[in-house]
């Protein structure tokens, strides 16, 4: 590598940032990642040097009607692919509405924008044959590349990689109705699972990068090449990237890659990877799948990791962008609100989120459905980016029924969470018997609820005095401790230490693809009118 270099520590985008798609336009690199059931849809990042990335916006209208209500956990928007052609940015992606089914019940869409920061066009439906779409713009034509799903009974859900020519009219940079041109062609079919196809055109070859082996520890990047766009494709006899043969490699689940060339001529691979925690149940990845970068060299016409072998490196040399205006130094967001890095489930923030007049730094949430709902949850959450963190918030809420609650949430999905909420319950000693409809009977309590695939259970119930209450979670790797404090009083632990590793891709019987989040939430199961005020939010990570 010539010129000035700097060393970067992987992952470069930390915490829940899977399926990275990278392009370079001028001196900027741009990156898109999967958002699944979360809003903002398709987070976007930019960098001058592949090392320091800043949030650059989102394709916020990617979901038709700006709604993913009802999609299952880990459904929604999978594997967006960025490209740039005809002076505009393009992104294609699938919305998956049935996870693990033979049909997936998905649609494939395209959005465009004059700048990565938007405004992005509304979604245009494409004739996709399966998830993981990407676009190749070549010789003035557009080609859609994606997985083929044979959804018939007895069919293979990963049945090869197909290519479809597309006619996509642009009017003022906005796409019109797309249609297929010519037949769809099968490029590659293998016995092993391959998905996530991306094209790179280099030195007269069409290179097909494929995610192989699934999304777990068996994940990897496989490369095939052809002199002709439509094949036949020759498959490299070694993987470009994987960590599946060595559980001691710090970056596990390495796969789903895309190549990009630096202005100086060097080549790099962006890919997903996870940082596992050791637990008695085996490795678990609470931070989900993150984005990493590797330097690549070309050897005998094939891309190879610069450090040799196929294991991802935790430290990589990248060109130093000294003298260029790079991303501004990121600050930890300690403000409550509805902008990045805050995220919401299945729809963008609406009238259930509002600032409190005359009280800067305070937000009011109106309660809606429960933590186990696939519909209208009132939850604001942020990604965890390190295994050690502390989160705290003050909640001011006066529930009058067990159908109302508000407080702190440690979240993975509707089957895996820890909810520390202020709520109401019957007088001490009385059984749960529904609402006590007369007088002021009952008591205000703090309840720690453990959401689990086998059903939720209560871990602790603590009586509360009237007034605001401070709530805190201390996350130490695979363990978390929750506590509360009144006024300026000392912290008191609520319930036992909990198994935070359950909030991971690797826990439970179903496929899971996101990452642990922390946030605030409010519930009102009767009329959606109960509100709670939150202030004093803090989230601090320790490496």
XYZ file of N, CA and C in Angstrom, residues 239-398:
480
model
N -12.572 -20.168 0.127
C -13.410 -19.017 0.456
C -12.580 -17.744 0.518
N -13.192 -16.635 0.164
C -12.534 -15.349 0.364
C -12.484 -15.010 1.848
N -13.545 -15.365 2.565
C -13.644 -14.993 3.984
C -14.519 -15.998 4.709
N -14.095 -16.434 5.868
C -14.924 -17.200 6.794
C -14.163 -17.369 8.103
N -14.890 -17.596 9.182
C -14.261 -17.942 10.461
C -14.811 -19.259 10.990
N -15.518 -19.991 10.140
C -16.229 -21.175 10.612
C -15.311 -22.305 11.039
N -14.049 -22.310 10.586
C -13.153 -23.411 10.921
C -12.363 -23.173 12.196
N -12.570 -22.015 12.863
C -11.790 -21.712 14.064
C -12.626 -20.866 15.021
N -13.204 -21.467 16.059
C -14.018 -20.705 17.016
C -13.226 -19.714 17.849
N -11.891 -19.743 17.766
C -11.068 -18.795 18.520
C -10.890 -17.469 17.791
N -11.271 -17.399 16.517
C -11.164 -16.134 15.786
C -12.087 -15.111 16.450
N -11.598 -13.908 16.801
C -12.431 -12.941 17.530
C -13.696 -12.525 16.784
N -13.610 -12.422 15.451
C -14.768 -12.045 14.650
C -15.389 -13.306 14.059
N -16.523 -13.706 14.608
C -17.207 -14.905 14.152
C -18.347 -14.539 13.188
N -18.939 -15.565 12.588
C -20.053 -15.415 11.643
C -19.685 -14.543 10.442
N -18.411 -14.432 10.120
C -17.962 -13.526 9.059
C -18.514 -13.963 7.707
N -19.159 -13.027 7.011
C -19.732 -13.350 5.713
C -20.458 -12.156 5.115
N -21.235 -12.411 4.041
C -22.059 -11.415 3.347
C -21.227 -10.173 2.992
N -20.346 -10.336 2.004
C -19.392 -9.287 1.679
C -19.652 -8.583 0.362
N -19.007 -7.412 0.222
C -19.034 -6.654 -1.029
C -17.704 -5.925 -1.184
N -17.186 -5.893 -2.426
C -15.905 -5.263 -2.715
C -16.077 -3.803 -3.105
N -15.071 -2.990 -2.741
C -15.048 -1.585 -3.137
C -13.592 -1.187 -3.340
N -13.343 -0.295 -4.314
C -11.990 0.137 -4.631
C -11.759 1.546 -4.113
N -10.623 1.754 -3.449
C -10.246 3.070 -2.952
C -9.754 3.943 -4.103
N -9.784 5.287 -3.943
C -9.256 6.168 -4.988
C -7.803 5.869 -5.338
N -7.040 5.361 -4.365
C -5.635 5.045 -4.598
C -5.430 3.712 -5.302
N -6.506 2.972 -5.544
C -6.424 1.721 -6.279
C -6.541 0.465 -5.443
N -6.338 0.560 -4.108
C -6.469 -0.629 -3.274
C -7.929 -1.080 -3.210
N -8.089 -2.373 -2.895
C -9.424 -2.954 -2.804
C -9.718 -3.367 -1.363
N -11.012 -3.250 -1.012
C -11.453 -3.597 0.339
C -12.751 -4.375 0.274
N -12.958 -5.152 1.313
C -14.172 -5.946 1.461
C -14.894 -5.491 2.717
N -16.164 -5.104 2.580
C -16.990 -4.923 3.775
C -17.775 -6.214 3.984
N -17.994 -6.564 5.239
C -18.691 -7.807 5.541
C -19.300 -7.720 6.934
N -20.182 -8.632 7.236
C -20.725 -8.703 8.581
C -19.889 -9.665 9.423
N -19.935 -9.448 10.733
C -19.256 -10.326 11.685
C -19.869 -10.085 13.051
N -19.615 -11.002 13.968
C -20.124 -10.882 15.331
C -19.002 -11.090 16.329
N -19.178 -10.475 17.497
C -18.238 -10.635 18.603
C -18.914 -11.461 19.696
N -18.653 -12.766 19.764
C -19.397 -13.626 20.696
C -18.947 -13.464 22.138
N -19.896 -13.706 23.034
C -19.627 -13.814 24.460
C -19.619 -15.281 24.858
N -18.654 -15.711 25.664
C -18.715 -17.091 26.166
C -19.790 -17.202 27.242
N -20.629 -18.203 27.147
C -21.644 -18.467 28.164
C -21.716 -19.964 28.402
N -22.307 -20.406 29.522
C -22.450 -21.859 29.749
C -23.221 -22.560 28.638
N -24.069 -21.811 27.918
C -24.842 -22.389 26.816
C -24.100 -22.325 25.490
N -22.858 -21.829 25.504
C -22.099 -21.659 24.274
C -21.994 -20.201 23.892
N -21.301 -19.889 22.787
C -21.139 -18.490 22.376
C -22.481 -17.844 22.033
N -22.659 -16.617 22.495
C -23.849 -15.844 22.159
C -23.436 -14.424 21.769
N -24.179 -13.867 20.817
C -23.809 -12.592 20.210
C -24.891 -11.552 20.486
N -24.805 -10.902 21.654
C -25.835 -9.945 22.040
C -25.825 -8.693 21.162
N -24.685 -8.352 20.591
C -24.603 -7.143 19.764
C -25.081 -7.405 18.340
N -25.506 -8.623 18.071
C -25.961 -8.946 16.729
C -24.800 -9.040 15.765
N -25.079 -8.778 14.505
C -24.061 -8.836 13.457
C -23.680 -7.413 13.076
N -22.380 -7.156 13.020
C -21.838 -5.814 12.862
C -21.095 -5.714 11.537
N -20.646 -4.506 11.199
C -19.965 -4.284 9.924
C -18.462 -4.165 10.135
N -17.705 -4.929 9.345
C -16.239 -4.915 9.401
C -15.668 -4.690 8.005
N -14.365 -4.376 7.960
C -13.662 -4.073 6.707
C -12.381 -4.890 6.647
N -12.060 -5.450 5.474
C -10.807 -6.161 5.249
C -10.137 -5.626 3.989
N -8.789 -5.585 4.001
C -8.046 -5.226 2.790
C -7.917 -6.464 1.908
N -8.054 -6.255 0.593
C -8.049 -7.341 -0.382
C -6.975 -7.082 -1.435
N -6.315 -8.131 -1.863
C -5.378 -8.069 -2.991
C -5.834 -9.082 -4.045
N -5.389 -8.878 -5.284
C -5.753 -9.785 -6.370
C -4.574 -10.717 -6.650
N -4.844 -12.016 -6.598
C -3.813 -13.041 -6.817
C -4.319 -14.040 -7.844
N -3.618 -14.130 -8.977
C -4.013 -15.063 -10.034
C -5.462 -14.871 -10.457
N -5.882 -13.598 -10.452
C -7.223 -13.278 -10.912
C -8.326 -13.484 -9.902
N -7.960 -13.748 -8.630
C -8.961 -13.934 -7.581
C -8.701 -12.948 -6.441
N -9.752 -12.443 -5.802
C -9.543 -11.605 -4.620
C -9.156 -12.465 -3.428
N -8.169 -11.992 -2.669
C -7.694 -12.693 -1.472
C -7.502 -11.665 -0.356
N -7.697 -12.079 0.882
C -7.417 -11.193 2.001
C -5.931 -10.843 2.023
N -5.628 -9.574 2.251
C -4.236 -9.124 2.196
C -3.373 -9.803 3.250
N -3.957 -10.151 4.385
C -3.175 -10.772 5.456
C -2.972 -12.258 5.222
N -3.551 -12.799 4.149
C -3.452 -14.216 3.867
C -4.570 -15.002 4.526
N -4.799 -16.197 4.029
C -5.841 -17.036 4.593
C -7.227 -16.467 4.336
N -8.158 -16.837 5.169
C -9.548 -16.365 4.995
C -10.185 -15.895 6.297
N -9.415 -15.820 7.368
C -9.970 -15.339 8.634
C -10.003 -13.808 8.662
N -11.081 -13.206 9.168
C -11.136 -11.741 9.249
C -10.167 -11.202 10.292
N -9.497 -10.107 9.954
C -8.568 -9.456 10.878
C -9.301 -8.439 11.734
N -8.874 -8.301 12.981
C -9.477 -7.288 13.852
C -8.843 -5.917 13.644
N -7.625 -5.874 13.080
C -6.993 -4.602 12.744
C -6.571 -4.633 11.278
N -6.888 -3.550 10.578
C -6.667 -3.481 9.137
C -6.090 -2.123 8.784
N -5.187 -2.086 7.808
C -4.671 -0.817 7.305
C -5.582 -0.287 6.202
N -5.896 1.000 6.297
C -6.703 1.663 5.268
C -5.995 2.958 4.886
N -6.264 3.496 3.694
C -5.634 4.771 3.314
C -6.037 5.886 4.269
N -5.054 6.689 4.653
C -5.315 7.828 5.530
C -5.908 8.964 4.712
N -7.057 9.462 5.154
C -7.725 10.541 4.426
C -7.277 11.904 4.928
N -6.035 12.020 5.428
C -5.503 13.285 5.912
C -5.623 14.356 4.837
N -6.098 15.519 5.252
C -6.246 16.617 4.301
C -7.618 16.691 3.684
N -8.449 15.668 3.915
C -9.817 15.700 3.424
C -10.766 15.870 4.593
N -11.826 16.572 4.354
C -12.831 16.754 5.397
C -13.569 15.450 5.588
N -13.388 14.846 6.738
C -14.035 13.575 7.010
C -15.251 13.753 7.887
N -15.813 12.647 8.356
C -16.969 12.722 9.232
C -16.643 13.478 10.507
N -17.613 14.209 10.995
C -17.443 14.883 12.267
C -17.392 13.845 13.372
N -16.679 14.168 14.433
C -16.582 13.226 15.541
C -17.960 12.962 16.109
N -18.317 11.692 16.203
C -19.639 11.351 16.718
C -19.728 11.608 18.205
N -20.912 11.978 18.659
C -21.110 12.173 20.083
C -22.152 11.172 20.564
N -22.009 10.751 21.789
C -23.013 9.861 22.349
C -24.296 10.641 22.558
N -25.380 10.142 22.021
C -26.657 10.848 22.140
C -27.264 10.558 23.500
N -27.294 11.557 24.367
C -27.901 11.400 25.679
C -29.252 12.108 25.741
N -29.750 12.587 24.614
C -31.036 13.282 24.577
C -32.138 12.313 24.222
N -33.281 12.526 24.837
C -34.456 11.763 24.481
C -35.136 12.416 23.294
N -35.564 11.624 22.340
C -36.225 12.189 21.180
C -36.521 11.122 20.159
N -36.845 11.566 18.950
C -37.255 10.621 17.923
C -36.257 10.529 16.778
N -35.105 11.202 16.870
C -34.109 11.146 15.815
C -33.040 10.107 16.105
N -32.188 9.865 15.091
C -31.096 8.905 15.252
C -30.218 9.287 16.431
N -29.770 8.351 17.286
C -29.807 6.898 17.099
C -31.035 6.195 17.664
N -32.107 6.934 17.923
C -33.329 6.288 18.405
C -34.019 5.528 17.271
N -34.579 4.387 17.610
C -35.310 3.565 16.652
C -36.654 3.165 17.232
N -37.595 2.847 16.346
C -38.928 2.427 16.746
C -39.314 1.161 15.982
N -40.258 0.429 16.524
C -40.654 -0.845 15.950
C -41.791 -0.698 14.942
N -41.543 -1.151 13.705
C -42.568 -1.403 12.687
C -43.276 -0.165 12.156
N -42.961 0.997 12.635
C -43.495 2.252 12.111
C -42.642 3.392 12.665
N -42.619 4.539 11.969
C -41.842 5.667 12.486
C -42.537 6.298 13.682
N -41.827 7.149 14.441
C -42.469 7.834 15.561
C -43.687 8.623 15.086
N -44.739 8.580 15.869
C -45.966 9.291 15.523
C -46.419 10.176 16.664
N -47.735 10.371 16.769
C -48.254 11.274 17.785
C -48.175 10.696 19.192
N -47.619 9.487 19.305
C -47.422 8.906 20.637
C -46.099 9.352 21.256
N -45.313 10.136 20.526
C -44.062 10.703 21.040
C -44.158 12.211 20.964
N -43.883 12.912 22.064
C -43.882 14.375 22.027
C -42.940 14.923 23.088
N -42.392 16.083 22.808
C -41.584 16.771 23.805
C -42.521 17.382 24.839
N -41.975 17.661 26.012
C -42.774 18.235 27.095
C -42.541 19.738 27.108
N -43.575 20.552 26.894
C -43.397 22.012 26.835
C -42.714 22.545 28.090
N -41.691 23.366 27.859
C -40.986 23.993 28.966
C -40.049 23.074 29.719
N -39.905 21.841 29.234
C -39.027 20.891 29.920
C -38.062 20.279 28.918
N -37.018 21.009 28.517
C -36.064 20.457 27.550
C -35.416 19.176 28.061
N -35.153 18.252 27.145
C -34.551 16.988 27.515
C -35.532 15.974 28.051
N -36.816 16.322 28.048
C -37.841 15.402 28.541
C -38.753 15.019 27.388
N -39.166 13.763 27.370
C -40.067 13.294 26.326
C -41.261 12.602 26.982
N -42.415 12.732 26.329
C -43.642 12.101 26.817
C -44.078 11.050 25.806
N -44.293 9.832 26.283
C -44.790 8.759 25.446
C -46.210 8.406 25.865
N -47.046 8.177 24.845
C -48.411 7.702 25.083
C -48.440 6.201 24.856
N -48.972 5.495 25.837
C -48.954 4.051 25.793
C -49.871 3.467 24.738
N -49.436 2.334 24.195
C -50.268 1.598 23.244
C -50.140 0.106 23.559
N -49.742 -0.734 22.616
C -49.826 -2.171 22.821
C -48.657 -2.722 23.631
N -48.751 -4.017 23.921
C -47.822 -4.658 24.856
C -46.478 -4.959 24.211
N -45.548 -5.407 25.040
C -44.214 -5.776 24.569
C -44.241 -6.993 23.654
N -45.318 -7.731 23.632
C -45.382 -8.933 22.801
C -46.224 -8.717 21.547
N -46.537 -7.458 21.264
C -47.342 -7.127 20.093
C -46.463 -6.943 18.852
N -46.965 -7.386 17.697
C -46.321 -7.124 16.413
C -46.907 -5.883 15.761
N -47.614 -5.077 16.532
C -48.329 -3.954 15.944
C -47.844 -2.644 16.541
N -48.674 -1.933 17.263
C -48.338 -0.557 17.657
C -47.749 -0.509 19.060
N -46.452 -0.697 19.147
C -45.746 -0.555 20.411
C -45.225 0.870 20.563
N -45.289 1.372 21.775
C -44.704 2.680 22.092
C -43.344 2.439 22.740
N -42.350 2.222 21.894
C -40.998 1.900 22.337
C -40.007 2.749 21.573
N -39.149 3.461 22.279
C -37.994 4.160 21.715
C -36.754 3.434 22.205
N -35.867 3.037 21.287
C -34.724 2.219 21.687
C -33.478 2.612 20.912
N -32.326 2.299 21.505
C -31.035 2.514 20.864
C -30.247 1.204 20.826
N -29.376 1.074 19.823
C -28.517 -0.087 19.702
C -27.439 -0.091 20.783
N -27.153 -1.271 21.311
C -25.949 -1.447 22.116
C -24.773 -1.672 21.181
N -23.647 -1.035 21.478
C -22.483 -1.159 20.610
C -21.295 -1.836 21.283
N -21.392 -2.109 22.588
C -20.322 -2.816 23.298
C -20.953 -3.772 24.300
N -20.153 -4.731 24.777
C -20.662 -5.741 25.703
C -20.845 -5.218 27.123
N -20.267 -4.069 27.411
C -20.374 -3.500 28.757
C -20.986 -2.104 28.631
N -22.096 -1.892 29.337
C -22.805 -0.625 29.198
C -23.639 -0.371 30.445
N -23.974 0.901 30.623
C -24.898 1.290 31.690
C -25.908 2.270 31.117
N -27.181 1.996 31.361
C -28.259 2.849 30.884
C -29.122 3.247 32.072
N -29.551 4.510 32.091
C -30.388 4.997 33.184
C -31.377 6.015 32.650
N -32.516 6.127 33.321
C -33.545 7.087 32.941
C -34.448 7.318 34.139
N -35.078 8.496 34.177
C -36.081 8.806 35.196
C -37.457 8.762 34.546
N -38.378 8.050 35.174
C -39.735 7.942 34.645
C -40.719 8.539 35.648
N -41.622 9.349 35.130
C -42.668 9.986 35.932
C -44.006 9.471 35.406
N -44.615 8.546 36.134
C -45.838 7.905 35.661
C -46.702 7.519 36.856
N -48.005 7.675 36.705
C -48.948 7.330 37.766
C -50.039 6.421 37.214
